[in-house]
PDB file of C-alpha atoms in Angstrom:
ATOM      1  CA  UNK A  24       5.039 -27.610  35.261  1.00  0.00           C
ATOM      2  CA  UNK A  25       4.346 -25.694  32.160  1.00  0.00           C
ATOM      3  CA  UNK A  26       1.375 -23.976  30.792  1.00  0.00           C
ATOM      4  CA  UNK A  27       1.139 -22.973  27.324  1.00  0.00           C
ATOM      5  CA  UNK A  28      -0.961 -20.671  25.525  1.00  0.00           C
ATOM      6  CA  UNK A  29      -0.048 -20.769  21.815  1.00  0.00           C
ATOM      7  CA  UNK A  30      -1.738 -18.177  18.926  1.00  0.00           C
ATOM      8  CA  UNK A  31      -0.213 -17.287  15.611  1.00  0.00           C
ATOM      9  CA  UNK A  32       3.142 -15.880  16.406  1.00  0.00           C
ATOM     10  CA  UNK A  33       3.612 -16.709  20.016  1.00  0.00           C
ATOM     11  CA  UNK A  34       3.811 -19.432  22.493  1.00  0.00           C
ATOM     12  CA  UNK A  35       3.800 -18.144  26.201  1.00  0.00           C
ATOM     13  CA  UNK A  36       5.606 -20.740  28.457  1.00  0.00           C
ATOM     14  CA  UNK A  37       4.485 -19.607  32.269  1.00  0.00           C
ATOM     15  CA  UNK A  38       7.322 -21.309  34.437  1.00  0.00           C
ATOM     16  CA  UNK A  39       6.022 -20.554  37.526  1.00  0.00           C
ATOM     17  CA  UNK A  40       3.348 -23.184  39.204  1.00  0.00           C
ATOM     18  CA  UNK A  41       0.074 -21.498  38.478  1.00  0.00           C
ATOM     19  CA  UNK A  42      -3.122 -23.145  39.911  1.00  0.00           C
ATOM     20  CA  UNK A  43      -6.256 -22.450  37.479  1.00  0.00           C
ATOM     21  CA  UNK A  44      -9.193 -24.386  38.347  1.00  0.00           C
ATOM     22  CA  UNK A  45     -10.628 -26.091  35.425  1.00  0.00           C
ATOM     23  CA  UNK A  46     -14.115 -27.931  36.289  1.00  0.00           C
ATOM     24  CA  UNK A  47     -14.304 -31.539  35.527  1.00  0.00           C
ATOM     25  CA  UNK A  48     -17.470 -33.821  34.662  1.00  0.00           C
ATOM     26  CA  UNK A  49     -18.126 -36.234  37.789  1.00  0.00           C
ATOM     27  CA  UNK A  50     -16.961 -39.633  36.970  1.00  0.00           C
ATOM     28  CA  UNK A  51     -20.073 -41.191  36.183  1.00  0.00           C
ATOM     29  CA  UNK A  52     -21.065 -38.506  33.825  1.00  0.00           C
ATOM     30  CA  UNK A  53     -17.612 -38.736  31.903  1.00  0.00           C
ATOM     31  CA  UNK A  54     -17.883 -42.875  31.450  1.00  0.00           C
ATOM     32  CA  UNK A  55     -20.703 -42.337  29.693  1.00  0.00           C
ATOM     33  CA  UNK A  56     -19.689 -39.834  27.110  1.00  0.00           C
ATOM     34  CA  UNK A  57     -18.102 -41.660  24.522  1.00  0.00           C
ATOM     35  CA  UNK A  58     -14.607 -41.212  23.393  1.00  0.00           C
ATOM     36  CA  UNK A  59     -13.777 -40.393  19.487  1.00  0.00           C
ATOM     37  CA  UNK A  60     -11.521 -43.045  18.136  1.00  0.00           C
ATOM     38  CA  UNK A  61      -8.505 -41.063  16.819  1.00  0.00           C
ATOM     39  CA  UNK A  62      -8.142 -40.852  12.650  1.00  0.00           C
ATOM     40  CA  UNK A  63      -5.320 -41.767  11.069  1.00  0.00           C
ATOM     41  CA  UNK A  64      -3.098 -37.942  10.232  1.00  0.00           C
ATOM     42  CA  UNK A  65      -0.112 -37.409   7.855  1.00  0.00           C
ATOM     43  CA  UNK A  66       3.001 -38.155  10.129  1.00  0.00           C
ATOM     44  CA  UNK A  67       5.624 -35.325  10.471  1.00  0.00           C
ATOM     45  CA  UNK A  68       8.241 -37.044   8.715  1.00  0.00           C
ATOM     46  CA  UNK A  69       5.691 -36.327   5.299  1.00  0.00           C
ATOM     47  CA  UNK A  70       4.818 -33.568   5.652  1.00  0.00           C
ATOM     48  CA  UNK A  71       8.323 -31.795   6.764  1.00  0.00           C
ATOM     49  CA  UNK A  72       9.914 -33.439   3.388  1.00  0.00           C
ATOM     50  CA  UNK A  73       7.591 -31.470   1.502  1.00  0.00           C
ATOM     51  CA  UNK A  74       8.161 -28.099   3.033  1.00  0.00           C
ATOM     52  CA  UNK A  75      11.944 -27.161   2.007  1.00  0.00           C
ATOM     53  CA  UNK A  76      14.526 -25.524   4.543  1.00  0.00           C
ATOM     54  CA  UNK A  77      16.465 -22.874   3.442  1.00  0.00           C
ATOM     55  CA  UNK A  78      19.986 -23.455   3.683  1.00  0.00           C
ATOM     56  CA  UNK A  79      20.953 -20.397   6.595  1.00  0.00           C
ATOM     57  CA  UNK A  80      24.733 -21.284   6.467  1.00  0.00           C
ATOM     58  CA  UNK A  81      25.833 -17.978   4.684  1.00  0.00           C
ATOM     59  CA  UNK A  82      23.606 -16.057   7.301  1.00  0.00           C
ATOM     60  CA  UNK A  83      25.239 -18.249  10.296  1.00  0.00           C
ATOM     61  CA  UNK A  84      28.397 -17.110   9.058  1.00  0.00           C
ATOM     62  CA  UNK A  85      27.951 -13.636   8.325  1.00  0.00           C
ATOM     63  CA  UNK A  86      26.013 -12.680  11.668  1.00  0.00           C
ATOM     64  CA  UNK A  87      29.198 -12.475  13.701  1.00  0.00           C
ATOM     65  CA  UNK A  88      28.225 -14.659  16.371  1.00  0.00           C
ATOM     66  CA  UNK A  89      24.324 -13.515  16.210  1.00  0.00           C
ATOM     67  CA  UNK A  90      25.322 -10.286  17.385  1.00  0.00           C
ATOM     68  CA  UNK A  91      24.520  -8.888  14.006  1.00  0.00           C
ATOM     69  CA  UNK A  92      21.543 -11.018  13.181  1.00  0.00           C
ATOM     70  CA  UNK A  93      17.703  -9.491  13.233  1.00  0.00           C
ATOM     71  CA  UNK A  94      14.447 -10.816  12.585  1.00  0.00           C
ATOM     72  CA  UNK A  95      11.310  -9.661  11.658  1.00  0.00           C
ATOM     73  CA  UNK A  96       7.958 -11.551  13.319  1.00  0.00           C
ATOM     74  CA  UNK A  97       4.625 -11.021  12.924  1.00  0.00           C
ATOM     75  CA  UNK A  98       2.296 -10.580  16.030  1.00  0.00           C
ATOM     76  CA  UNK A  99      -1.208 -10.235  15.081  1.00  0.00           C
ATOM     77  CA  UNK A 100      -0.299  -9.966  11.455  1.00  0.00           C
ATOM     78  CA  UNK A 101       1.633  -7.201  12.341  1.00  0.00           C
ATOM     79  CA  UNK A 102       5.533  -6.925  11.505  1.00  0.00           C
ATOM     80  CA  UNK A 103       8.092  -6.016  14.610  1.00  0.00           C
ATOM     81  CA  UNK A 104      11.714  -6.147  13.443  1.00  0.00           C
ATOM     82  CA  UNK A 105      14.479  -6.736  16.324  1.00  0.00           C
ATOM     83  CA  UNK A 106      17.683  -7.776  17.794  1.00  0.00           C
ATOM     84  CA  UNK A 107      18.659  -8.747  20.696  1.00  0.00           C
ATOM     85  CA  UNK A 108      18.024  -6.555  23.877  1.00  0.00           C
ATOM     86  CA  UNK A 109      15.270  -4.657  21.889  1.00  0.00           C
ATOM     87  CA  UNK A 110      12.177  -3.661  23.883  1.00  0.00           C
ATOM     88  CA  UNK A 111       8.938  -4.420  21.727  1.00  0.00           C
ATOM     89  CA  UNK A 112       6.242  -1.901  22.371  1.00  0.00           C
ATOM     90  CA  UNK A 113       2.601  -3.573  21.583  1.00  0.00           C
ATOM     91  CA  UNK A 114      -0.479  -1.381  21.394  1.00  0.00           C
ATOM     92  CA  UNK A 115      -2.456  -4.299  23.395  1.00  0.00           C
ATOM     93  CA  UNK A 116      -2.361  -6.308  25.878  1.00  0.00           C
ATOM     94  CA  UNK A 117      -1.539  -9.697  25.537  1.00  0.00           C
ATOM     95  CA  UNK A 118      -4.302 -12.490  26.628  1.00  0.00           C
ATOM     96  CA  UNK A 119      -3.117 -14.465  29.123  1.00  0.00           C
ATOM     97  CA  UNK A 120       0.595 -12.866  29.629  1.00  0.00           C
ATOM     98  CA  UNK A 121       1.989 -11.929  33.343  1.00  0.00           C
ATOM     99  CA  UNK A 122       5.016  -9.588  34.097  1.00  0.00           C
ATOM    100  CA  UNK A 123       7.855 -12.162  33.989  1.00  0.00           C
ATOM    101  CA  UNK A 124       6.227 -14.514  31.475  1.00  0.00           C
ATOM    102  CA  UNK A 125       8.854 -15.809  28.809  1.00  0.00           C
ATOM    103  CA  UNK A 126       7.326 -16.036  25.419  1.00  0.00           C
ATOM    104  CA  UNK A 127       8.798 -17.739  22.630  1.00  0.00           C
ATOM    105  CA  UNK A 128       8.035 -16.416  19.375  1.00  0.00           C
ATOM    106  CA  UNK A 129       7.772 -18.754  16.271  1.00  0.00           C
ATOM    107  CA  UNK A 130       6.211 -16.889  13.688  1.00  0.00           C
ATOM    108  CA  UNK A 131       9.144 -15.601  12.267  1.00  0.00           C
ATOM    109  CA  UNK A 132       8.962 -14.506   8.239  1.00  0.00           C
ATOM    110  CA  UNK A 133      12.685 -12.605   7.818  1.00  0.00           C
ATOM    111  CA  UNK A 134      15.826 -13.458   9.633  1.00  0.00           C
ATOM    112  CA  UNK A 135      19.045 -11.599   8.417  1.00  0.00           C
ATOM    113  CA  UNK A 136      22.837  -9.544   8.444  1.00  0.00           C
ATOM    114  CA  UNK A 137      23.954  -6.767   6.978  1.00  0.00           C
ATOM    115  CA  UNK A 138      24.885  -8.562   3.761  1.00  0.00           C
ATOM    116  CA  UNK A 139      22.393 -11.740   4.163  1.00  0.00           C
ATOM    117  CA  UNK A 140      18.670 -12.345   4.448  1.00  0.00           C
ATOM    118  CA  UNK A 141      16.316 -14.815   4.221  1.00  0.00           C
ATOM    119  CA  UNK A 142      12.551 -14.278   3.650  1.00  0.00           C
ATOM    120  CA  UNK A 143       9.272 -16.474   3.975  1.00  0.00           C
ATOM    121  CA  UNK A 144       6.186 -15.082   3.746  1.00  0.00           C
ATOM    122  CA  UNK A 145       4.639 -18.275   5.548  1.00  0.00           C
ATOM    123  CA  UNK A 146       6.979 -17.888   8.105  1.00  0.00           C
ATOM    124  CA  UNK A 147      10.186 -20.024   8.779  1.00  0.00           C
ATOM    125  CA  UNK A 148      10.875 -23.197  10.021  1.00  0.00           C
ATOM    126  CA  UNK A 149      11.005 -23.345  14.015  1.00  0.00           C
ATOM    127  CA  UNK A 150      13.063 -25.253  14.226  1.00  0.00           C
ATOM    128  CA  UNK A 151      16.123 -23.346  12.257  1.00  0.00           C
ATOM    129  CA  UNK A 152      16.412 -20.113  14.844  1.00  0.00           C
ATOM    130  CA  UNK A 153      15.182 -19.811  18.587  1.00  0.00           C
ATOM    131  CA  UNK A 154      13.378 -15.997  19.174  1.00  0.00           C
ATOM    132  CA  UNK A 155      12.704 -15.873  22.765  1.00  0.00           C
ATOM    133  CA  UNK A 156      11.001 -12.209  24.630  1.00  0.00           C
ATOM    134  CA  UNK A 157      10.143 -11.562  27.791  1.00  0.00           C
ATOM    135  CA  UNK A 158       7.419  -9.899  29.446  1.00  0.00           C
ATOM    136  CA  UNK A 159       8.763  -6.622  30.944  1.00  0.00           C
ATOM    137  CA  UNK A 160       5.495  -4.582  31.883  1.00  0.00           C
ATOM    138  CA  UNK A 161       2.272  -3.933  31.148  1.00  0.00           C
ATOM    139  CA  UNK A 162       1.358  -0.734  31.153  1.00  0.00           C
ATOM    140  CA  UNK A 163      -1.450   2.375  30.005  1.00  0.00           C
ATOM    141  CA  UNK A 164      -1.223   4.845  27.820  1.00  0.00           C
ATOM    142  CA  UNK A 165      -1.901   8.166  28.894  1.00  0.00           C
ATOM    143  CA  UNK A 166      -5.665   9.115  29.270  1.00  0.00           C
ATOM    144  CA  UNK A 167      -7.365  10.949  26.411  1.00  0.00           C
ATOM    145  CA  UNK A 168     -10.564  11.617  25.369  1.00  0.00           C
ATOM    146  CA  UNK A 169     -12.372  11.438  22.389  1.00  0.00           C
ATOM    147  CA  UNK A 170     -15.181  13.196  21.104  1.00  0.00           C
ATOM    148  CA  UNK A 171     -18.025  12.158  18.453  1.00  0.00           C
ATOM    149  CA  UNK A 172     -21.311  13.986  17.421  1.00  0.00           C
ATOM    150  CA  UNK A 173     -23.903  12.698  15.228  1.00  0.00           C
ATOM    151  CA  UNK A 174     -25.255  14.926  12.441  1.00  0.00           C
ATOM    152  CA  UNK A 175     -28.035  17.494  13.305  1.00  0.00           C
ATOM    153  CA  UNK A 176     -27.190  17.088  16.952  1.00  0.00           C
ATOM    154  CA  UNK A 177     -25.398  19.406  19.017  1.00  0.00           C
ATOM    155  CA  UNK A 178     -24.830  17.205  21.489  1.00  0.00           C
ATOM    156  CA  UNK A 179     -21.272  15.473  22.043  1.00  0.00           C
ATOM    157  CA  UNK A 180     -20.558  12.785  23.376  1.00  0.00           C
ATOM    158  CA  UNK A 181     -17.009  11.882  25.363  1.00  0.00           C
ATOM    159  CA  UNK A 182     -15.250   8.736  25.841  1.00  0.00           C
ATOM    160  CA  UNK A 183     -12.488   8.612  27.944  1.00  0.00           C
ATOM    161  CA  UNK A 184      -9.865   5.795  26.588  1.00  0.00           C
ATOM    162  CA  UNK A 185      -6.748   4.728  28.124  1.00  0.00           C
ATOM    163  CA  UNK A 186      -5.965   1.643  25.815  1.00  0.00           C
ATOM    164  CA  UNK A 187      -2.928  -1.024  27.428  1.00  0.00           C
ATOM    165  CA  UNK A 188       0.383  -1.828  26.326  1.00  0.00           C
ATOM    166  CA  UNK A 189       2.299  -4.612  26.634  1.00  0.00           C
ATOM    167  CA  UNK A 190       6.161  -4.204  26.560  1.00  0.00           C
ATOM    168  CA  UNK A 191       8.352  -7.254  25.540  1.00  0.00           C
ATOM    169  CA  UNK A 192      12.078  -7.470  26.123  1.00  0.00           C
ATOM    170  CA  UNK A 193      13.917  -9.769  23.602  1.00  0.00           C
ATOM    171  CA  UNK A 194      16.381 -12.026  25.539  1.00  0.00           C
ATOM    172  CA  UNK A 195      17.447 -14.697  23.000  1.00  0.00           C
ATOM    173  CA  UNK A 196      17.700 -14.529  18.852  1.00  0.00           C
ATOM    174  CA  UNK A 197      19.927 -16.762  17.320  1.00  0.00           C
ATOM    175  CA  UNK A 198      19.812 -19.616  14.530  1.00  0.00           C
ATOM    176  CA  UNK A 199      19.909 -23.266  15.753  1.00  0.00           C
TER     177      UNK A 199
END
């Protein structure tokens, strides 16, 4: 079975059978609740015409074998840039993510060579490149403290703050 968590940038696939209890409405509450009839939604097919691919053959050709191919996502609307084997750092830790987790990462907005790129602000296509990462730790930094002290007051105050990390491994990056 798989779970799937998905936020802008990520979808975590947890492979492993996990057993969260969700609590369910007893059967004679739930018959009465009525059911929303379903409206009527643009189909894929319409809206996908409208959106234009780029055409990645110069990049597929250039990226000798995707050895030489990068790709710069966004995670939290910030930008990582990375290859294959790179270890992503993240100054957080991700909701919901478990050592082992593989995440797949589809909010992609430059993929590119040495002498090709491609760039979408809105992101790319998912369905043109597959950017997979696993989780490799999750970690603390080291402990600090900081300090604050409100004017005309001699007193200070200390907070201690050992914020997380989350440290990805990038297993997979390569254009479909």
């Amino acid at each position: 079975m798989f779970n799937s968590l998905k936020t802008r940038g990520v979808q975590l696939s947890v492979q492993a059978l996990r057993s969260r209890s969700l609590a369910t409405a007893p059967a004679s509450i739930s018959s009465s609740i009525p059911t929303p009839t379903p409206t009527p939604t643009a189909t894929a097919s319409s809206t996908a015409s409208s959106i234009p691919k780029p055409d990645l053959r110069p990049l597929k050709l250039n990226s000798n074998g995707s050895r030489d191919l990068y790709a710069i996502f966004k995670l939290h609307n910030m930008p990582y840039m990375v290859t294959r084997g790179d270890k992503v750092y993240l100054p957080f830790r991700l909701k919901g993510a478990r050592v082992g987790d593989s995440l797949l990462l589809n909010y992609v907005t430059t993929l590119g060579s040495p002498e090709y790129t491609c760039k979408i602000d809105e992101g790319i296509p998912t369905d043109l490149y597959k950017l997979k990462a696993s989780v490799v730790e999750i970690t603390r930094e080291p402990y600090y403290e900081v300090y604050r002290k409100k004017q005309r007051c001699r007193r200070l105050k200390t907070f201690p703050v050992e914020p997380y990390q989350t440290v990805l491994m990038i297993n997979e990056l390569k254009l479909t």
